[in-house]
Amino acid sequence: MSDLLFSIAVFLAAHIIPSYAPLRHSVVAKMGERTFMSVYGVISLALFVWLIYSYQQAPYVELWMMSEWMRHTVLFVMFWVCLLLICTFSQPNPFSLGIGGKNFDPDHPGIVALTKHPAFWAFALWSFVHILPNGDVASVLFFGLMGGLSLYGPISLNKKRQDKMGIENWQDLQTRVKKGWPHIGWWRWLLALVLYGGLVMAHGPVIGVIPYSS
């Protein structure tokens, strides 16, 4: 368990320290934005692989037994995770992760009408809902960390977008976004269903747990 705790501490530090604006601006000024993001991406990926390995090697310490309702809850929530991810990478969004803000129309904002950060909400839902059926200390630590970072992500990214766009432009665009039920198109619902089915079918061979079977 100590290895998992150590990897969590390093992973957290690697994500929180670079978000400190003066330090980030100084490093980017010396390396360039593209180089910085490339190096940071490689380091983050390596740390994430290490974190997963530490999680898999951690001893199993049960906190609660899994109930059937937990399995159904995960299956239900994961469809919405898939839908949020499909929207993230198929609709323009100047506020958050995804394909960028080119051609973004605040009068027809798609998923942004519901949330500026669909990817982070997808990751948070995925993380927290997976704590339920696992019910052990290592899973609470691992998925809790992922969920916590996902909730912190919008706070950090909002500051970066405001710096890049200018606070007045950012606020003006935000106020012009038409709020309400997001109109995302039927084909995104279909793609989400395809992605959902693929994840469910692959979960057993890849993760070793069949999500729809006891």
XYZ file of N, CA and C in Angstrom:
642
model
N 0.826 -1.210 0.000
C 0.000 0.000 0.000
C 0.862 1.262 0.000
N 2.079 1.150 0.575
C 2.962 2.316 0.624
C 3.371 2.762 -0.776
N 3.564 1.795 -1.701
C 3.916 2.143 -3.071
C 2.785 2.930 -3.735
N 1.551 2.516 -3.483
C 0.401 3.221 -4.049
C 0.316 4.636 -3.496
N 0.496 4.778 -2.186
C 0.450 6.106 -1.565
C 1.548 7.012 -2.113
N 2.721 6.442 -2.330
C 3.830 7.244 -2.861
C 3.553 7.670 -4.296
N 3.053 6.748 -5.113
C 2.750 7.082 -6.505
C 1.630 8.120 -6.581
N 0.664 8.036 -5.674
C -0.406 9.032 -5.624
C 0.168 10.408 -5.288
N 1.076 10.461 -4.323
C 1.678 11.731 -3.926
C 2.453 12.356 -5.083
N 3.224 11.543 -5.798
C 4.008 12.053 -6.936
C 3.081 12.500 -8.057
N 2.046 11.717 -8.335
C 1.097 12.053 -9.397
C 0.390 13.367 -9.088
N -0.009 13.541 -7.837
C -0.653 14.785 -7.423
C 0.289 15.977 -7.586
N 1.522 15.807 -7.137
C 2.490 16.899 -7.224
C 2.746 17.293 -8.677
N 2.799 16.282 -9.548
C 3.070 16.541 -10.959
C 1.935 17.289 -11.643
N 0.738 17.234 -11.072
C -0.400 17.929 -11.670
C -0.695 19.268 -10.994
N -0.372 19.376 -9.737
C -0.677 20.609 -9.006
C 0.429 21.650 -9.161
N 1.691 21.227 -9.042
C 2.803 22.179 -9.105
C 2.852 22.926 -10.447
N 2.736 22.219 -11.606
C 2.786 22.948 -12.885
C 1.614 23.897 -13.102
N 0.533 23.737 -12.334
C -0.608 24.635 -12.497
C -0.395 25.974 -11.789
N 0.690 26.080 -11.015
C 1.029 27.351 -10.365
C 1.481 28.326 -11.443
N 0.697 29.371 -11.679
C 0.854 30.239 -12.851
C 2.262 30.823 -13.025
N 2.873 31.447 -12.000
C 4.216 32.018 -12.203
C 5.246 30.978 -12.643
N 5.183 29.789 -12.035
C 6.121 28.734 -12.401
C 5.856 28.253 -13.825
N 4.593 28.041 -14.152
C 4.230 27.563 -15.491
C 4.662 28.570 -16.560
N 4.380 29.843 -16.342
C 4.732 30.870 -17.318
C 6.235 30.944 -17.518
N 6.988 30.782 -16.438
C 8.446 30.831 -16.522
C 8.990 29.660 -17.349
N 8.476 28.471 -17.079
C 8.939 27.283 -17.808
C 8.530 27.358 -19.274
N 7.294 27.774 -19.537
C 6.817 27.876 -20.919
C 7.619 28.907 -21.700
N 7.996 30.000 -21.034
C 8.785 31.034 -21.696
C 10.149 30.505 -22.138
N 10.700 29.578 -21.372
C 12.014 29.024 -21.698
C 11.915 27.869 -22.702
N 10.876 27.037 -22.574
C 10.762 25.841 -23.400
C 9.888 26.036 -24.626
N 8.933 26.946 -24.520
C 7.932 27.051 -25.574
C 6.719 26.215 -25.194
N 5.525 26.690 -25.583
C 4.282 26.017 -25.200
C 4.215 24.589 -25.722
N 4.557 24.403 -26.993
C 4.447 23.066 -27.596
C 5.401 22.074 -26.937
N 6.645 22.484 -26.719
C 7.622 21.590 -26.079
C 7.201 21.265 -24.656
N 6.757 22.283 -23.946
C 6.314 22.071 -22.564
C 5.177 21.063 -22.504
N 4.160 21.231 -23.378
C 3.013 20.326 -23.360
C 3.414 18.909 -23.749
N 4.360 18.784 -24.675
C 4.820 17.451 -25.094
C 5.537 16.744 -23.948
N 6.466 17.460 -23.310
C 7.212 16.875 -22.192
C 6.275 16.548 -21.031
N 5.383 17.485 -20.731
C 4.436 17.282 -19.640
C 3.521 16.098 -19.920
N 3.112 15.945 -21.180
C 2.244 14.831 -21.549
C 2.934 13.484 -21.373
N 4.202 13.408 -21.786
C 4.959 12.161 -21.643
C 5.144 11.809 -20.172
N 5.506 12.810 -19.377
C 5.703 12.581 -17.937
C 4.395 12.146 -17.278
N 3.299 12.814 -17.630
C 1.997 12.475 -17.045
C 1.592 11.056 -17.393
N 1.821 10.669 -18.654
C 1.476 9.312 -19.079
C 2.306 8.278 -18.320
N 3.601 8.533 -18.181
C 4.473 7.596 -17.466
C 4.041 7.471 -16.005
N 3.717 8.591 -15.382
C 3.273 8.560 -13.986
C 1.938 7.846 -13.846
N 1.061 8.006 -14.841
C -0.237 7.337 -14.785
C -0.070 5.821 -14.910
N 0.831 5.384 -15.784
C 1.110 3.948 -15.916
C 1.655 3.401 -14.597
N 2.562 4.144 -13.983
C 3.109 3.746 -12.679
C 2.009 3.690 -11.633
N 1.108 4.656 -11.653
C 0.004 4.694 -10.691
C -0.901 3.481 -10.852
N -1.231 3.147 -12.093
C -2.074 1.977 -12.350
C -1.384 0.707 -11.862
N -0.094 0.588 -12.156
C 0.664 -0.586 -11.703
C 0.654 -0.684 -10.177
N 0.863 0.435 -9.507
C 0.856 0.440 -8.041
C -0.515 0.046 -7.503
N -1.544 0.515 -8.170
C -2.911 0.160 -7.772
C -3.161 -1.342 -7.924
N -2.715 -1.889 -9.040
C -2.916 -3.319 -9.283
C -2.136 -4.188 -8.307
N -0.989 -3.696 -7.853
C -0.147 -4.476 -6.942
C -0.500 -4.269 -5.474
N -1.370 -3.310 -5.195
C -1.721 -3.023 -3.801
C -2.517 -4.173 -3.189
N -2.334 -4.448 -1.918
C -3.095 -5.522 -1.255
C -4.583 -5.185 -1.197
N -5.402 -6.227 -1.251
C -6.848 -6.029 -1.207
C -7.308 -5.962 0.249
N -7.812 -4.803 0.635
C -8.344 -4.604 1.983
C -9.802 -4.186 1.826
N -10.710 -5.116 2.091
C -12.131 -4.872 1.818
C -12.739 -3.889 2.820
N -13.526 -2.965 2.282
C -14.279 -2.017 3.109
C -15.757 -2.366 3.143
N -16.291 -2.858 2.024
C -17.679 -3.306 1.952
C -17.824 -4.334 0.843
N -18.867 -5.128 0.925
C -19.143 -6.134 -0.098
C -19.976 -5.511 -1.220
N -19.742 -5.993 -2.426
C -20.477 -5.471 -3.558
C -21.907 -5.994 -3.548
N -22.860 -5.111 -3.846
C -24.262 -5.481 -4.013
C -24.641 -5.333 -5.479
N -25.710 -6.004 -5.871
C -26.101 -5.993 -7.279
C -26.474 -4.597 -7.756
N -27.039 -3.766 -6.880
C -27.422 -2.412 -7.287
C -26.212 -1.576 -7.679
N -25.049 -1.900 -7.109
C -23.842 -1.169 -7.463
C -23.461 -1.438 -8.913
N -23.581 -2.698 -9.325
C -23.276 -3.061 -10.702
C -24.200 -2.326 -11.673
N -25.487 -2.294 -11.351
C -26.453 -1.613 -12.219
C -26.202 -0.110 -12.255
N -25.792 0.449 -11.129
C -25.497 1.881 -11.078
C -24.334 2.228 -12.000
N -23.295 1.405 -11.967
C -22.137 1.643 -12.835
C -22.546 1.570 -14.298
N -23.303 0.547 -14.655
C -23.732 0.386 -16.041
C -24.578 1.574 -16.502
N -25.417 2.091 -15.625
C -26.262 3.231 -15.975
C -25.421 4.495 -16.162
N -24.544 4.770 -15.211
C -23.756 6.001 -15.245
C -22.777 5.997 -16.413
N -22.231 4.839 -16.753
C -21.218 4.784 -17.793
C -21.753 5.163 -19.172
N -23.048 4.974 -19.415
C -23.588 5.440 -20.697
C -23.452 6.952 -20.806
N -23.748 7.664 -19.726
C -23.665 9.117 -19.732
C -22.218 9.577 -19.807
N -21.317 8.803 -19.249
C -19.896 9.083 -19.407
C -19.514 9.023 -20.888
N -19.991 7.989 -21.572
C -19.701 7.825 -23.003
C -20.278 8.976 -23.812
N -21.489 9.400 -23.476
C -22.130 10.494 -24.198
C -21.348 11.796 -24.009
N -20.906 12.061 -22.788
C -20.111 13.260 -22.521
C -18.795 13.240 -23.296
N -18.170 12.063 -23.388
C -16.905 11.957 -24.116
C -17.105 12.144 -25.612
N -18.171 11.590 -26.158
C -18.467 11.767 -27.580
C -18.668 13.252 -27.889
N -19.407 13.930 -27.044
C -19.630 15.365 -27.239
C -18.333 16.152 -27.095
N -17.483 15.738 -26.168
C -16.214 16.426 -25.938
C -15.372 16.472 -27.199
N -15.329 15.360 -27.918
C -14.432 15.254 -29.065
C -15.140 15.377 -30.413
N -16.356 15.909 -30.392
C -17.058 16.112 -31.671
C -17.746 17.473 -31.746
N -17.671 18.262 -30.673
C -18.284 19.575 -30.677
C -17.266 20.623 -30.243
N -17.241 21.778 -30.913
C -16.293 22.830 -30.516
C -16.598 23.368 -29.125
N -15.525 23.638 -28.400
C -15.664 24.117 -27.026
C -14.443 24.973 -26.686
N -14.614 26.275 -26.598
C -13.466 27.147 -26.305
C -13.063 27.159 -24.837
N -13.845 26.509 -23.984
C -13.625 26.604 -22.548
C -12.806 25.455 -21.973
N -12.770 24.320 -22.653
C -12.221 23.142 -21.989
C -11.508 22.211 -22.948
N -11.306 20.966 -22.517
C -10.649 19.947 -23.328
C -11.518 19.586 -24.523
N -10.883 19.089 -25.564
C -11.649 18.667 -26.727
C -10.983 19.095 -28.023
N -11.797 19.462 -29.002
C -11.282 19.763 -30.338
C -11.018 21.254 -30.523
N -11.188 22.046 -29.482
C -10.939 23.476 -29.580
C -12.217 24.264 -29.795
N -12.079 25.572 -29.896
C -13.245 26.434 -29.983
C -13.566 26.939 -31.371
N -12.863 26.468 -32.411
C -13.127 26.927 -33.768
C -14.563 26.602 -34.173
N -15.245 27.596 -34.746
C -16.632 27.471 -35.206
C -17.633 27.317 -34.054
N -17.219 27.654 -32.837
C -18.154 27.581 -31.715
C -19.203 28.675 -31.837
N -20.464 28.296 -31.687
C -21.587 29.232 -31.773
C -22.287 29.268 -30.411
N -22.175 30.377 -29.679
C -22.803 30.444 -28.353
C -24.326 30.322 -28.401
N -24.933 30.578 -29.561
C -26.385 30.400 -29.689
C -26.756 28.938 -29.911
N -25.812 28.146 -30.360
C -26.003 26.703 -30.546
C -24.791 25.984 -29.949
N -24.675 26.006 -28.624
C -23.439 25.546 -27.973
C -23.315 24.041 -27.784
N -24.362 23.287 -28.114
C -24.283 21.851 -27.898
C -24.164 21.513 -26.428
N -23.234 20.639 -26.095
C -23.076 20.170 -24.722
C -22.666 21.299 -23.788
N -22.079 22.384 -24.329
C -21.651 23.508 -23.500
C -22.852 24.214 -22.878
N -24.031 23.999 -23.441
C -25.244 24.549 -22.827
C -25.498 23.929 -21.455
N -24.974 22.721 -21.259
C -25.145 22.023 -19.984
C -23.939 22.198 -19.082
N -22.739 22.070 -19.651
C -21.510 22.208 -18.879
C -20.371 22.630 -19.794
N -19.500 23.504 -19.285
C -18.343 23.924 -20.066
C -17.271 22.842 -20.094
N -17.355 21.877 -19.183
C -16.286 20.893 -19.032
C -16.826 19.456 -19.075
N -17.345 19.024 -20.216
C -17.914 17.665 -20.290
C -16.889 16.564 -20.042
N -15.647 16.770 -20.492
C -14.628 15.734 -20.295
C -14.334 15.523 -18.816
N -14.186 16.612 -18.080
C -13.889 16.482 -16.657
C -15.048 15.828 -15.900
N -16.280 16.163 -16.289
C -17.426 15.531 -15.651
C -17.489 14.048 -15.996
N -17.100 13.704 -17.224
C -17.061 12.291 -17.612
C -16.049 11.537 -16.757
N -14.856 12.103 -16.604
C -13.821 11.454 -15.795
C -14.238 11.348 -14.329
N -14.889 12.401 -13.823
C -15.321 12.383 -12.424
C -16.383 11.314 -12.193
N -17.362 11.238 -13.092
C -18.412 10.215 -12.966
C -17.809 8.821 -13.050
N -16.915 8.620 -14.027
C -16.251 7.315 -14.162
C -15.515 6.947 -12.880
N -14.790 7.899 -12.326
C -13.979 7.623 -11.143
C -14.837 7.265 -9.936
N -15.751 8.155 -9.593
C -16.503 7.974 -8.347
C -17.443 6.771 -8.408
N -18.036 6.516 -9.579
C -18.969 5.399 -9.646
C -18.234 4.059 -9.553
N -16.953 4.033 -9.956
C -16.201 2.778 -9.878
C -15.717 2.459 -8.462
N -15.855 3.411 -7.558
C -15.547 3.100 -6.157
C -16.580 2.121 -5.613
N -17.837 2.271 -6.032
C -18.940 1.466 -5.486
C -18.714 -0.037 -5.582
N -18.503 -0.600 -6.784
C -18.428 -2.064 -6.861
C -17.109 -2.644 -6.379
N -16.076 -1.829 -6.267
C -14.788 -2.350 -5.816
C -14.739 -2.463 -4.298
N -14.996 -1.356 -3.615
C -15.153 -1.417 -2.167
C -13.938 -1.834 -1.373
N -12.736 -1.478 -1.857
C -11.527 -1.769 -1.086
C -10.713 -0.496 -0.949
N -9.737 -0.512 -0.053
C -8.970 0.681 0.260
C -8.226 1.210 -0.963
N -7.574 0.318 -1.705
C -6.798 0.751 -2.867
C -7.689 1.419 -3.912
N -8.881 0.880 -4.130
C -9.794 1.456 -5.117
C -10.309 2.819 -4.681
N -10.588 2.957 -3.380
C -11.029 4.263 -2.869
C -9.927 5.292 -3.086
N -8.677 4.905 -2.829
C -7.556 5.826 -3.020
C -7.358 6.165 -4.494
N -7.343 5.143 -5.354
C -7.069 5.352 -6.772
C -8.192 6.137 -7.455
N -9.418 5.628 -7.361
C -10.532 6.293 -8.032
C -10.886 7.622 -7.357
N -10.664 7.694 -6.051
C -10.885 8.958 -5.367
C -9.928 10.030 -5.862
N -8.671 9.638 -6.089
C -7.687 10.571 -6.639
C -8.107 11.045 -8.022
N -8.495 10.098 -8.894
C -8.913 10.454 -10.249
C -10.131 11.383 -10.221
N -11.069 11.076 -9.348
C -12.255 11.906 -9.238
C -11.947 13.292 -8.704
N -11.082 13.351 -7.701
C -10.710 14.642 -7.133
C -9.995 15.523 -8.140
N -9.081 14.942 -8.909
C -8.380 15.707 -9.943
C -9.346 16.162 -11.035
N -10.337 15.335 -11.335
C -11.323 15.704 -12.352
C -12.158 16.901 -11.911
N -12.445 16.983 -10.620
C -13.196 18.128 -10.109
C -12.313 19.371 -10.011
N -11.031 19.168 -9.778
C -10.098 20.298 -9.722
C -9.781 20.821 -11.121
N -9.861 19.939 -12.117
C -9.500 20.296 -13.491
C -10.176 21.554 -14.009
N -11.511 21.689 -13.904
C -12.176 22.898 -14.407
C -11.675 24.179 -13.746
N -11.366 24.119 -12.452
C -10.877 25.303 -11.744
C -9.547 25.755 -12.340
N -8.652 24.792 -12.531
C -7.343 25.100 -13.092
C -7.442 25.549 -14.542
N -8.260 24.842 -15.330
C -8.357 25.156 -16.752
C -9.059 26.489 -16.996
N -10.015 26.835 -16.169
C -10.684 28.134 -16.308
C -9.672 29.274 -16.206
N -8.752 29.145 -15.265
C -7.735 30.186 -15.092
C -6.832 30.276 -16.321
N -6.477 29.117 -16.882
C -5.612 29.109 -18.064
C -6.332 29.706 -19.276
N -7.608 29.349 -19.442
C -8.376 29.894 -20.567
C -8.580 31.395 -20.408
N -8.798 31.839 -19.179
C -8.964 33.274 -18.937
C -7.684 34.037 -19.269
N -6.539 33.465 -18.903
C -5.260 34.107 -19.221
C -5.045 34.184 -20.725
N -5.439 33.118 -21.419
C -5.214 33.057 -22.868
C -6.179 33.954 -23.636
N -7.457 33.947 -23.246
C -8.480 34.697 -23.960
C -8.615 36.130 -23.454
N -8.167 36.358 -22.220
C -8.424 37.636 -21.571
C -9.699 37.507 -20.754
N -9.664 37.966 -19.530
C -10.775 37.749 -18.610
C -12.078 38.343 -19.146
N -12.003 39.513 -19.781
C -13.222 40.143 -20.284
C -13.821 39.356 -21.441
N -12.983 38.901 -22.368
C -13.467 38.098 -23.494
C -14.042 36.777 -23.016
N -13.367 36.180 -22.029
C -13.824 34.900 -21.489
C -15.189 35.053 -20.830
N -15.349 36.090 -20.026
C -16.617 36.318 -19.349
C -17.726 36.676 -20.338
N -17.375 37.468 -21.364
C -18.369 37.849 -22.368
C -18.873 36.629 -23.124
N -17.952 35.766 -23.538
C -18.352 34.563 -24.262
C -19.181 33.643 -23.378
N -18.795 33.541 -22.119
C -19.517 32.686 -21.183
C -20.960 33.158 -21.000
N -21.158 34.477 -20.893
C -22.508 35.002 -20.682
C -23.367 34.873 -21.940
N -22.741 34.781 -23.117
C -23.502 34.677 -24.368
C -23.914 33.246 -24.697
N -23.376 32.276 -23.946
C -23.733 30.879 -24.201
C -25.188 30.643 -23.800
N -25.954 30.134 -24.721
C -27.368 29.856 -24.476
C -27.493 28.606 -23.621
N -28.023 28.777 -22.409
C -28.163 27.661 -21.473
C -29.454 26.884 -21.744
N -29.480 25.650 -21.279
C -30.674 24.825 -21.439
C -30.307 23.401 -21.786
N -31.298 22.631 -22.231
C -31.049 21.245 -22.625
C -30.162 21.229 -23.860
N -29.053 20.507 -23.824
C -28.112 20.528 -24.949
C -28.642 19.774 -26.175
N -28.641 20.415 -27.316
C -29.017 19.773 -28.570
C -27.742 19.258 -29.231
N -27.555 17.950 -29.200
C -26.283 17.374 -29.639
C -26.422 16.513 -30.894
N -27.645 16.273 -31.358
C -27.817 15.475 -32.566
C -27.957 13.993 -32.260
N -28.838 13.342 -32.992
C -29.131 11.925 -32.720
C -27.916 11.028 -32.939
N -27.049 11.423 -33.900
C -25.924 10.548 -34.220
C -24.914 10.481 -33.079
N -24.852 11.499 -32.233
C -23.960 11.431 -31.069
C -24.511 10.456 -30.029
N -25.825 10.419 -29.885
C -26.427 9.412 -29.017
C -26.089 8.009 -29.531
N -26.131 7.831 -30.847
C -25.827 6.534 -31.439
C -24.367 6.165 -31.230
N -23.462 7.141 -31.459
C -22.041 6.878 -31.234
C -21.756 6.555 -29.765
N -22.440 7.247 -28.871
C -22.268 6.971 -27.441
C -22.700 5.549 -27.115
N -23.781 5.099 -27.745
C -24.258 3.733 -27.526
C -23.253 2.710 -28.056
N -22.652 3.009 -29.205
C -21.636 2.115 -29.771
C -20.411 2.062 -28.859
N -19.960 3.239 -28.403
C -18.813 3.286 -27.488
C -19.122 2.549 -26.197
N -20.308 2.758 -25.680
C -20.732 2.101 -24.444
C -20.703 0.581 -24.602
N -21.285 0.095 -25.707
C -21.296 -1.347 -25.954
C -19.892 -1.908 -26.082
N -19.007 -1.152 -26.759
C -17.630 -1.610 -26.909
C -16.902 -1.693 -25.581
N -17.112 -0.702 -24.723
C -16.466 -0.711 -23.407
C -16.973 -1.857 -22.539
N -18.266 -2.099 -22.590
C -18.844 -3.187 -21.797
C -18.284 -4.528 -22.249
N -18.205 -4.727 -23.561
C -17.710 -6.000 -24.088
C -16.203 -6.171 -23.841
N -15.463 -5.058 -23.859
C -14.011 -5.149 -23.696
C -13.594 -5.214 -22.229
N -14.511 -4.884 -21.338
C -14.156 -4.792 -19.920
C -13.661 -6.132 -19.377
N -14.306 -7.211 -19.765
C -13.894 -8.522 -19.289
C -12.513 -8.921 -19.771
N -12.274 -8.928 -21.109
C -10.954 -9.320 -21.608
C -9.823 -8.404 -21.157
N -10.085 -7.092 -21.045
C -9.021 -6.149 -20.734
C -8.817 -5.983 -19.230
N -9.905 -5.794 -18.486
C -9.822 -5.527 -17.045
C -9.903 -6.806 -16.225
N -10.560 -7.823 -16.793
C -10.704 -9.081 -16.069
C -11.978 -9.195 -15.276
N -12.894 -8.249 -15.440
C -14.177 -8.258 -14.734
C -15.286 -8.043 -15.753
N -16.276 -8.938 -15.776
C -17.419 -8.784 -16.656
C -18.465 -7.925 -15.938
N -18.742 -6.719 -16.428
C -19.588 -5.794 -15.667
C -21.050 -6.146 -15.601
N -21.535 -6.988 -16.514
C -22.959 -7.302 -16.549
C -23.254 -8.679 -15.994
N -22.275 -9.301 -15.338
C -22.483 -10.652 -14.820
C -21.889 -10.780 -13.438
N -22.612 -11.485 -12.583
C -22.103 -11.778 -11.247
C -21.031 -12.824 -11.335
